[in-house]
Amino acid sequence: MPYKKPTQKFIEITRLLKGFDLNATNLAKILDCSIPTARKKLLNPEYLTLAELEAIHRKGHIEWDRIRNAIKG
């Protein structure tokens, strides 16, 4: 059976956050969490809660329309 690369869900959200220079260190400051937790949420954005998305919107200055479009894929 040929090797199939696993697909990452919600890759658009990760790209959006990194496009706004929200790496693990900056995201940890916005979400008020530790850097390893922020890194986990960057690698698996499906773990982001609605309150965390709200904080990203307010403190990270990302428009809701961009966040919605990234979630839709």
PDB file of N, CA, C and O in Angstrom:
ATOM      1  N   MET A   1       0.840  -1.162   0.000  1.00  0.00           N
ATOM      2  CA  MET A   1       0.000   0.000   0.000  1.00  0.00           C
ATOM      3  C   MET A   1       0.900   1.244   0.000  1.00  0.00           C
ATOM      4  O   MET A   1       1.830   1.329   0.794  1.00  0.00           O
ATOM      5  N   PRO A   2       0.612   2.232  -0.854  1.00  0.00           N
ATOM      6  CA  PRO A   2       1.474   3.416  -0.917  1.00  0.00           C
ATOM      7  C   PRO A   2       1.313   4.302   0.311  1.00  0.00           C
ATOM      8  O   PRO A   2       0.274   4.290   0.973  1.00  0.00           O
ATOM      9  N   TYR A   3       2.375   5.051   0.579  1.00  0.00           N
ATOM     10  CA  TYR A   3       2.355   5.971   1.714  1.00  0.00           C
ATOM     11  C   TYR A   3       1.458   7.150   1.401  1.00  0.00           C
ATOM     12  O   TYR A   3       1.528   7.739   0.326  1.00  0.00           O
ATOM     13  N   LYS A   4       0.603   7.488   2.318  1.00  0.00           N
ATOM     14  CA  LYS A   4      -0.274   8.638   2.157  1.00  0.00           C
ATOM     15  C   LYS A   4       0.005   9.605   3.300  1.00  0.00           C
ATOM     16  O   LYS A   4      -0.089   9.241   4.466  1.00  0.00           O
ATOM     17  N   LYS A   5       0.393  10.812   2.940  1.00  0.00           N
ATOM     18  CA  LYS A   5       0.711  11.809   3.945  1.00  0.00           C
ATOM     19  C   LYS A   5      -0.576  12.204   4.686  1.00  0.00           C
ATOM     20  O   LYS A   5      -1.584  12.508   4.049  1.00  0.00           O
ATOM     21  N   PRO A   6      -0.545  12.217   6.014  1.00  0.00           N
ATOM     22  CA  PRO A   6      -1.748  12.598   6.750  1.00  0.00           C
ATOM     23  C   PRO A   6      -2.065  14.077   6.529  1.00  0.00           C
ATOM     24  O   PRO A   6      -1.170  14.919   6.476  1.00  0.00           O
ATOM     25  N   THR A   7      -3.332  14.367   6.391  1.00  0.00           N
ATOM     26  CA  THR A   7      -3.743  15.750   6.185  1.00  0.00           C
ATOM     27  C   THR A   7      -4.024  16.399   7.531  1.00  0.00           C
ATOM     28  O   THR A   7      -4.534  15.768   8.450  1.00  0.00           O
ATOM     29  N   GLN A   8      -3.652  17.639   7.632  1.00  0.00           N
ATOM     30  CA  GLN A   8      -3.883  18.370   8.865  1.00  0.00           C
ATOM     31  C   GLN A   8      -5.182  19.157   8.712  1.00  0.00           C
ATOM     32  O   GLN A   8      -5.346  19.918   7.763  1.00  0.00           O
ATOM     33  N   LYS A   9      -6.075  18.978   9.668  1.00  0.00           N
ATOM     34  CA  LYS A   9      -7.320  19.725   9.648  1.00  0.00           C
ATOM     35  C   LYS A   9      -7.051  21.160  10.062  1.00  0.00           C
ATOM     36  O   LYS A   9      -6.139  21.424  10.832  1.00  0.00           O
ATOM     37  N   PHE A  10      -7.843  22.046   9.573  1.00  0.00           N
ATOM     38  CA  PHE A  10      -7.774  23.456   9.939  1.00  0.00           C
ATOM     39  C   PHE A  10      -6.416  24.078   9.643  1.00  0.00           C
ATOM     40  O   PHE A  10      -5.952  24.949  10.366  1.00  0.00           O
ATOM     41  N   ILE A  11      -5.780  23.664   8.570  1.00  0.00           N
ATOM     42  CA  ILE A  11      -4.463  24.199   8.214  1.00  0.00           C
ATOM     43  C   ILE A  11      -4.546  25.686   7.888  1.00  0.00           C
ATOM     44  O   ILE A  11      -3.595  26.431   8.103  1.00  0.00           O
ATOM     45  N   GLU A  12      -5.714  26.143   7.419  1.00  0.00           N
ATOM     46  CA  GLU A  12      -5.865  27.546   7.063  1.00  0.00           C
ATOM     47  C   GLU A  12      -5.761  28.456   8.289  1.00  0.00           C
ATOM     48  O   GLU A  12      -5.271  29.578   8.206  1.00  0.00           O
ATOM     49  N   ILE A  13      -6.237  27.979   9.437  1.00  0.00           N
ATOM     50  CA  ILE A  13      -6.150  28.781  10.655  1.00  0.00           C
ATOM     51  C   ILE A  13      -4.687  28.939  11.067  1.00  0.00           C
ATOM     52  O   ILE A  13      -4.258  30.031  11.448  1.00  0.00           O
ATOM     53  N   THR A  14      -3.925  27.867  10.967  1.00  0.00           N
ATOM     54  CA  THR A  14      -2.499  27.943  11.293  1.00  0.00           C
ATOM     55  C   THR A  14      -1.798  28.918  10.361  1.00  0.00           C
ATOM     56  O   THR A  14      -0.989  29.738  10.801  1.00  0.00           O
ATOM     57  N   ARG A  15      -2.115  28.855   9.090  1.00  0.00           N
ATOM     58  CA  ARG A  15      -1.502  29.774   8.126  1.00  0.00           C
ATOM     59  C   ARG A  15      -1.902  31.216   8.412  1.00  0.00           C
ATOM     60  O   ARG A  15      -1.090  32.131   8.281  1.00  0.00           O
ATOM     61  N   LEU A  16      -3.150  31.425   8.797  1.00  0.00           N
ATOM     62  CA  LEU A  16      -3.615  32.772   9.115  1.00  0.00           C
ATOM     63  C   LEU A  16      -2.867  33.332  10.321  1.00  0.00           C
ATOM     64  O   LEU A  16      -2.400  34.474  10.308  1.00  0.00           O
ATOM     65  N   LEU A  17      -2.743  32.528  11.371  1.00  0.00           N
ATOM     66  CA  LEU A  17      -2.062  32.987  12.579  1.00  0.00           C
ATOM     67  C   LEU A  17      -0.593  33.281  12.310  1.00  0.00           C
ATOM     68  O   LEU A  17      -0.056  34.289  12.765  1.00  0.00           O
ATOM     69  N   LYS A  18       0.063  32.411  11.575  1.00  0.00           N
ATOM     70  CA  LYS A  18       1.475  32.636  11.269  1.00  0.00           C
ATOM     71  C   LYS A  18       1.657  33.813  10.319  1.00  0.00           C
ATOM     72  O   LYS A  18       2.668  34.500  10.359  1.00  0.00           O
ATOM     73  N   GLY A  19       0.657  34.066   9.467  1.00  0.00           N
ATOM     74  CA  GLY A  19       0.709  35.225   8.580  1.00  0.00           C
ATOM     75  C   GLY A  19       0.649  36.533   9.340  1.00  0.00           C
ATOM     76  O   GLY A  19       1.186  37.547   8.900  1.00  0.00           O
ATOM     77  N   PHE A  20      -0.015  36.525  10.482  1.00  0.00           N
ATOM     78  CA  PHE A  20      -0.079  37.706  11.338  1.00  0.00           C
ATOM     79  C   PHE A  20       1.009  37.682  12.411  1.00  0.00           C
ATOM     80  O   PHE A  20       0.892  38.368  13.423  1.00  0.00           O
ATOM     81  N   ASP A  21       2.037  36.904  12.201  1.00  0.00           N
ATOM     82  CA  ASP A  21       3.194  36.787  13.091  1.00  0.00           C
ATOM     83  C   ASP A  21       2.800  36.344  14.501  1.00  0.00           C
ATOM     84  O   ASP A  21       3.311  36.848  15.491  1.00  0.00           O
ATOM     85  N   LEU A  22       1.860  35.419  14.571  1.00  0.00           N
ATOM     86  CA  LEU A  22       1.463  34.857  15.860  1.00  0.00           C
ATOM     87  C   LEU A  22       2.093  33.475  15.988  1.00  0.00           C
ATOM     88  O   LEU A  22       1.452  32.453  15.750  1.00  0.00           O
ATOM     89  N   ASN A  23       3.368  33.459  16.355  1.00  0.00           N
ATOM     90  CA  ASN A  23       4.029  32.194  16.633  1.00  0.00           C
ATOM     91  C   ASN A  23       3.654  31.764  18.043  1.00  0.00           C
ATOM     92  O   ASN A  23       2.810  32.380  18.695  1.00  0.00           O
ATOM     93  N   ALA A  24       4.258  30.725  18.545  1.00  0.00           N
ATOM     94  CA  ALA A  24       3.880  30.189  19.857  1.00  0.00           C
ATOM     95  C   ALA A  24       4.100  31.203  20.974  1.00  0.00           C
ATOM     96  O   ALA A  24       3.279  31.324  21.887  1.00  0.00           O
ATOM     97  N   THR A  25       5.176  31.970  20.893  1.00  0.00           N
ATOM     98  CA  THR A  25       5.468  32.953  21.937  1.00  0.00           C
ATOM     99  C   THR A  25       4.432  34.071  21.954  1.00  0.00           C
ATOM    100  O   THR A  25       3.897  34.424  23.006  1.00  0.00           O
ATOM    101  N   ASN A  26       4.136  34.616  20.784  1.00  0.00           N
ATOM    102  CA  ASN A  26       3.152  35.697  20.708  1.00  0.00           C
ATOM    103  C   ASN A  26       1.744  35.205  21.020  1.00  0.00           C
ATOM    104  O   ASN A  26       0.960  35.913  21.652  1.00  0.00           O
ATOM    105  N   LEU A  27       1.418  33.996  20.561  1.00  0.00           N
ATOM    106  CA  LEU A  27       0.095  33.449  20.832  1.00  0.00           C
ATOM    107  C   LEU A  27      -0.087  33.168  22.324  1.00  0.00           C
ATOM    108  O   LEU A  27      -1.175  33.351  22.859  1.00  0.00           O
ATOM    109  N   ALA A  28       0.974  32.766  22.995  1.00  0.00           N
ATOM    110  CA  ALA A  28       0.889  32.521  24.437  1.00  0.00           C
ATOM    111  C   ALA A  28       0.574  33.805  25.186  1.00  0.00           C
ATOM    112  O   ALA A  28      -0.190  33.788  26.163  1.00  0.00           O
ATOM    113  N   LYS A  29       1.122  34.923  24.748  1.00  0.00           N
ATOM    114  CA  LYS A  29       0.820  36.203  25.376  1.00  0.00           C
ATOM    115  C   LYS A  29      -0.637  36.593  25.153  1.00  0.00           C
ATOM    116  O   LYS A  29      -1.289  37.114  26.047  1.00  0.00           O
ATOM    117  N   ILE A  30      -1.151  36.336  23.958  1.00  0.00           N
ATOM    118  CA  ILE A  30      -2.535  36.695  23.644  1.00  0.00           C
ATOM    119  C   ILE A  30      -3.513  35.814  24.404  1.00  0.00           C
ATOM    120  O   ILE A  30      -4.505  36.297  24.958  1.00  0.00           O
ATOM    121  N   LEU A  31      -3.237  34.506  24.451  1.00  0.00           N
ATOM    122  CA  LEU A  31      -4.156  33.578  25.098  1.00  0.00           C
ATOM    123  C   LEU A  31      -3.934  33.470  26.596  1.00  0.00           C
ATOM    124  O   LEU A  31      -4.714  32.811  27.286  1.00  0.00           O
ATOM    125  N   ASP A  32      -2.865  34.092  27.093  1.00  0.00           N
ATOM    126  CA  ASP A  32      -2.504  34.039  28.511  1.00  0.00           C
ATOM    127  C   ASP A  32      -2.328  32.586  28.965  1.00  0.00           C
ATOM    128  O   ASP A  32      -2.951  32.120  29.918  1.00  0.00           O
ATOM    129  N   CYS A  33      -1.480  31.877  28.229  1.00  0.00           N
ATOM    130  CA  CYS A  33      -1.183  30.486  28.551  1.00  0.00           C
ATOM    131  C   CYS A  33       0.316  30.270  28.392  1.00  0.00           C
ATOM    132  O   CYS A  33       1.054  31.190  28.043  1.00  0.00           O
ATOM    133  N   SER A  34       0.764  29.059  28.628  1.00  0.00           N
ATOM    134  CA  SER A  34       2.185  28.761  28.496  1.00  0.00           C
ATOM    135  C   SER A  34       2.559  28.586  27.017  1.00  0.00           C
ATOM    136  O   SER A  34       1.700  28.364  26.165  1.00  0.00           O
ATOM    137  N   ILE A  35       3.838  28.681  26.750  1.00  0.00           N
ATOM    138  CA  ILE A  35       4.312  28.546  25.371  1.00  0.00           C
ATOM    139  C   ILE A  35       4.075  27.136  24.824  1.00  0.00           C
ATOM    140  O   ILE A  35       3.639  26.998  23.679  1.00  0.00           O
ATOM    141  N   PRO A  36       4.304  26.053  25.601  1.00  0.00           N
ATOM    142  CA  PRO A  36       3.993  24.726  25.065  1.00  0.00           C
ATOM    143  C   PRO A  36       2.503  24.535  24.736  1.00  0.00           C
ATOM    144  O   PRO A  36       2.164  23.890  23.754  1.00  0.00           O
ATOM    145  N   THR A  37       1.640  25.132  25.537  1.00  0.00           N
ATOM    146  CA  THR A  37       0.201  25.043  25.249  1.00  0.00           C
ATOM    147  C   THR A  37      -0.132  25.801  23.967  1.00  0.00           C
ATOM    148  O   THR A  37      -0.900  25.319  23.132  1.00  0.00           O
ATOM    149  N   ALA A  38       0.449  26.972  23.795  1.00  0.00           N
ATOM    150  CA  ALA A  38       0.219  27.743  22.570  1.00  0.00           C
ATOM    151  C   ALA A  38       0.763  27.009  21.355  1.00  0.00           C
ATOM    152  O   ALA A  38       0.142  27.017  20.295  1.00  0.00           O
ATOM    153  N   ARG A  39       1.904  26.349  21.506  1.00  0.00           N
ATOM    154  CA  ARG A  39       2.473  25.577  20.395  1.00  0.00           C
ATOM    155  C   ARG A  39       1.558  24.410  20.030  1.00  0.00           C
ATOM    156  O   ARG A  39       1.342  24.118  18.848  1.00  0.00           O
ATOM    157  N   LYS A  40       0.974  23.764  21.040  1.00  0.00           N
ATOM    158  CA  LYS A  40       0.047  22.663  20.785  1.00  0.00           C
ATOM    159  C   LYS A  40      -1.183  23.158  20.025  1.00  0.00           C
ATOM    160  O   LYS A  40      -1.668  22.506  19.106  1.00  0.00           O
ATOM    161  N   LYS A  41      -1.655  24.342  20.388  1.00  0.00           N
ATOM    162  CA  LYS A  41      -2.834  24.896  19.722  1.00  0.00           C
ATOM    163  C   LYS A  41      -2.503  25.374  18.309  1.00  0.00           C
ATOM    164  O   LYS A  41      -3.371  25.368  17.446  1.00  0.00           O
ATOM    165  N   LEU A  42      -1.267  25.777  18.068  1.00  0.00           N
ATOM    166  CA  LEU A  42      -0.865  26.133  16.713  1.00  0.00           C
ATOM    167  C   LEU A  42      -0.780  24.900  15.822  1.00  0.00           C
ATOM    168  O   LEU A  42      -1.162  24.945  14.655  1.00  0.00           O
ATOM    169  N   LEU A  43      -0.277  23.810  16.372  1.00  0.00           N
ATOM    170  CA  LEU A  43      -0.158  22.586  15.588  1.00  0.00           C
ATOM    171  C   LEU A  43      -1.500  21.901  15.395  1.00  0.00           C
ATOM    172  O   LEU A  43      -1.704  21.210  14.401  1.00  0.00           O
ATOM    173  N   ASN A  44      -2.419  22.066  16.347  1.00  0.00           N
ATOM    174  CA  ASN A  44      -3.756  21.470  16.284  1.00  0.00           C
ATOM    175  C   ASN A  44      -4.799  22.544  16.577  1.00  0.00           C
ATOM    176  O   ASN A  44      -5.316  22.633  17.679  1.00  0.00           O
ATOM    177  N   PRO A  45      -5.119  23.387  15.592  1.00  0.00           N
ATOM    178  CA  PRO A  45      -6.012  24.512  15.867  1.00  0.00           C
ATOM    179  C   PRO A  45      -7.450  24.107  16.177  1.00  0.00           C
ATOM    180  O   PRO A  45      -8.228  24.948  16.606  1.00  0.00           O
ATOM    181  N   GLU A  46      -7.794  22.836  16.018  1.00  0.00           N
ATOM    182  CA  GLU A  46      -9.152  22.418  16.392  1.00  0.00           C
ATOM    183  C   GLU A  46      -9.359  22.466  17.904  1.00  0.00           C
ATOM    184  O   GLU A  46     -10.483  22.415  18.378  1.00  0.00           O
ATOM    185  N   TYR A  47      -8.267  22.598  18.668  1.00  0.00           N
ATOM    186  CA  TYR A  47      -8.366  22.720  20.120  1.00  0.00           C
ATOM    187  C   TYR A  47      -8.624  24.150  20.586  1.00  0.00           C
ATOM    188  O   TYR A  47      -8.792  24.390  21.771  1.00  0.00           O
ATOM    189  N   LEU A  48      -8.625  25.114  19.667  1.00  0.00           N
ATOM    190  CA  LEU A  48      -8.910  26.501  20.040  1.00  0.00           C
ATOM    191  C   LEU A  48     -10.387  26.632  20.398  1.00  0.00           C
ATOM    192  O   LEU A  48     -11.266  26.193  19.651  1.00  0.00           O
ATOM    193  N   THR A  49     -10.648  27.251  21.523  1.00  0.00           N
ATOM    194  CA  THR A  49     -12.036  27.465  21.937  1.00  0.00           C
ATOM    195  C   THR A  49     -12.539  28.772  21.343  1.00  0.00           C
ATOM    196  O   THR A  49     -11.770  29.577  20.803  1.00  0.00           O
ATOM    197  N   LEU A  50     -13.834  28.988  21.468  1.00  0.00           N
ATOM    198  CA  LEU A  50     -14.419  30.215  20.959  1.00  0.00           C
ATOM    199  C   LEU A  50     -13.898  31.432  21.713  1.00  0.00           C
ATOM    200  O   LEU A  50     -13.662  32.486  21.129  1.00  0.00           O
ATOM    201  N   ALA A  51     -13.688  31.294  23.012  1.00  0.00           N
ATOM    202  CA  ALA A  51     -13.135  32.395  23.805  1.00  0.00           C
ATOM    203  C   ALA A  51     -11.705  32.723  23.353  1.00  0.00           C
ATOM    204  O   ALA A  51     -11.309  33.897  23.335  1.00  0.00           O
ATOM    205  N   GLU A  52     -10.936  31.709  22.993  1.00  0.00           N
ATOM    206  CA  GLU A  52      -9.577  31.940  22.519  1.00  0.00           C
ATOM    207  C   GLU A  52      -9.584  32.600  21.146  1.00  0.00           C
ATOM    208  O   GLU A  52      -8.763  33.472  20.860  1.00  0.00           O
ATOM    209  N   LEU A  53     -10.527  32.203  20.286  1.00  0.00           N
ATOM    210  CA  LEU A  53     -10.653  32.865  18.994  1.00  0.00           C
ATOM    211  C   LEU A  53     -11.051  34.328  19.176  1.00  0.00           C
ATOM    212  O   LEU A  53     -10.604  35.195  18.426  1.00  0.00           O
ATOM    213  N   GLU A  54     -11.891  34.594  20.166  1.00  0.00           N
ATOM    214  CA  GLU A  54     -12.266  35.970  20.477  1.00  0.00           C
ATOM    215  C   GLU A  54     -11.040  36.777  20.929  1.00  0.00           C
ATOM    216  O   GLU A  54     -10.864  37.928  20.526  1.00  0.00           O
ATOM    217  N   ALA A  55     -10.189  36.174  21.744  1.00  0.00           N
ATOM    218  CA  ALA A  55      -8.972  36.853  22.193  1.00  0.00           C
ATOM    219  C   ALA A  55      -8.032  37.100  21.020  1.00  0.00           C
ATOM    220  O   ALA A  55      -7.403  38.168  20.939  1.00  0.00           O
ATOM    221  N   ILE A  56      -7.947  36.161  20.114  1.00  0.00           N
ATOM    222  CA  ILE A  56      -7.115  36.340  18.922  1.00  0.00           C
ATOM    223  C   ILE A  56      -7.661  37.482  18.078  1.00  0.00           C
ATOM    224  O   ILE A  56      -6.914  38.297  17.536  1.00  0.00           O
ATOM    225  N   HIS A  57      -8.971  37.568  17.985  1.00  0.00           N
ATOM    226  CA  HIS A  57      -9.605  38.645  17.228  1.00  0.00           C
ATOM    227  C   HIS A  57      -9.307  40.002  17.866  1.00  0.00           C
ATOM    228  O   HIS A  57      -8.913  40.939  17.188  1.00  0.00           O
ATOM    229  N   ARG A  58      -9.470  40.091  19.180  1.00  0.00           N
ATOM    230  CA  ARG A  58      -9.307  41.380  19.859  1.00  0.00           C
ATOM    231  C   ARG A  58      -7.840  41.768  20.037  1.00  0.00           C
ATOM    232  O   ARG A  58      -7.443  42.883  19.693  1.00  0.00           O
ATOM    233  N   LYS A  59      -7.039  40.886  20.562  1.00  0.00           N
ATOM    234  CA  LYS A  59      -5.652  41.226  20.875  1.00  0.00           C
ATOM    235  C   LYS A  59      -4.706  41.020  19.696  1.00  0.00           C
ATOM    236  O   LYS A  59      -3.666  41.659  19.614  1.00  0.00           O
ATOM    237  N   GLY A  60      -5.058  40.091  18.809  1.00  0.00           N
ATOM    238  CA  GLY A  60      -4.208  39.828  17.654  1.00  0.00           C
ATOM    239  C   GLY A  60      -4.578  40.660  16.446  1.00  0.00           C
ATOM    240  O   GLY A  60      -3.904  40.633  15.432  1.00  0.00           O
ATOM    241  N   HIS A  61      -5.698  41.404  16.549  1.00  0.00           N
ATOM    242  CA  HIS A  61      -6.149  42.322  15.505  1.00  0.00           C
ATOM    243  C   HIS A  61      -6.392  41.612  14.173  1.00  0.00           C
ATOM    244  O   HIS A  61      -5.961  42.071  13.122  1.00  0.00           O
ATOM    245  N   ILE A  62      -7.083  40.480  14.248  1.00  0.00           N
ATOM    246  CA  ILE A  62      -7.465  39.744  13.044  1.00  0.00           C
ATOM    247  C   ILE A  62      -8.974  39.871  12.904  1.00  0.00           C
ATOM    248  O   ILE A  62      -9.722  39.636  13.856  1.00  0.00           O
ATOM    249  N   GLU A  63      -9.441  40.236  11.721  1.00  0.00           N
ATOM    250  CA  GLU A  63     -10.866  40.430  11.498  1.00  0.00           C
ATOM    251  C   GLU A  63     -11.617  39.102  11.593  1.00  0.00           C
ATOM    252  O   GLU A  63     -11.099  38.042  11.254  1.00  0.00           O
ATOM    253  N   TRP A  64     -12.867  39.196  12.054  1.00  0.00           N
ATOM    254  CA  TRP A  64     -13.689  37.997  12.181  1.00  0.00           C
ATOM    255  C   TRP A  64     -13.916  37.330  10.836  1.00  0.00           C
ATOM    256  O   TRP A  64     -14.008  36.098  10.748  1.00  0.00           O
ATOM    257  N   ASP A  65     -14.039  38.106   9.783  1.00  0.00           N
ATOM    258  CA  ASP A  65     -14.271  37.519   8.463  1.00  0.00           C
ATOM    259  C   ASP A  65     -13.121  36.608   8.049  1.00  0.00           C
ATOM    260  O   ASP A  65     -13.349  35.528   7.488  1.00  0.00           O
ATOM    261  N   ARG A  66     -11.918  37.015   8.343  1.00  0.00           N
ATOM    262  CA  ARG A  66     -10.761  36.172   8.003  1.00  0.00           C
ATOM    263  C   ARG A  66     -10.750  34.894   8.837  1.00  0.00           C
ATOM    264  O   ARG A  66     -10.411  33.825   8.341  1.00  0.00           O
ATOM    265  N   ILE A  67     -11.111  35.013  10.115  1.00  0.00           N
ATOM    266  CA  ILE A  67     -11.144  33.827  10.970  1.00  0.00           C
ATOM    267  C   ILE A  67     -12.223  32.864  10.493  1.00  0.00           C
ATOM    268  O   ILE A  67     -12.005  31.658  10.396  1.00  0.00           O
ATOM    269  N   ARG A  68     -13.403  33.394  10.173  1.00  0.00           N
ATOM    270  CA  ARG A  68     -14.502  32.550   9.671  1.00  0.00           C
ATOM    271  C   ARG A  68     -14.124  31.840   8.381  1.00  0.00           C
ATOM    272  O   ARG A  68     -14.398  30.652   8.203  1.00  0.00           O
ATOM    273  N   ASN A  69     -13.509  32.582   7.454  1.00  0.00           N
ATOM    274  CA  ASN A  69     -13.116  31.976   6.175  1.00  0.00           C
ATOM    275  C   ASN A  69     -12.053  30.900   6.372  1.00  0.00           C
ATOM    276  O   ASN A  69     -12.037  29.905   5.649  1.00  0.00           O
ATOM    277  N   ALA A  70     -11.169  31.098   7.349  1.00  0.00           N
ATOM    278  CA  ALA A  70     -10.145  30.081   7.614  1.00  0.00           C
ATOM    279  C   ALA A  70     -10.779  28.832   8.212  1.00  0.00           C
ATOM    280  O   ALA A  70     -10.336  27.720   7.936  1.00  0.00           O
ATOM    281  N   ILE A  71     -11.803  29.001   9.035  1.00  0.00           N
ATOM    282  CA  ILE A  71     -12.479  27.839   9.623  1.00  0.00           C
ATOM    283  C   ILE A  71     -13.233  27.064   8.552  1.00  0.00           C
ATOM    284  O   ILE A  71     -13.222  25.840   8.525  1.00  0.00           O
ATOM    285  N   LYS A  72     -13.890  27.778   7.651  1.00  0.00           N
ATOM    286  CA  LYS A  72     -14.653  27.119   6.582  1.00  0.00           C
ATOM    287  C   LYS A  72     -13.749  26.332   5.652  1.00  0.00           C
ATOM    288  O   LYS A  72     -14.140  25.316   5.109  1.00  0.00           O
ATOM    289  N   GLY A  73     -12.546  26.827   5.471  1.00  0.00           N
ATOM    290  CA  GLY A  73     -11.597  26.110   4.627  1.00  0.00           C
ATOM    291  C   GLY A  73     -11.636  26.580   3.276  1.00  0.00           C
ATOM    292  O   GLY A  73     -11.560  26.651   2.261  1.00  0.00           O
TER     293      GLY A  73
END
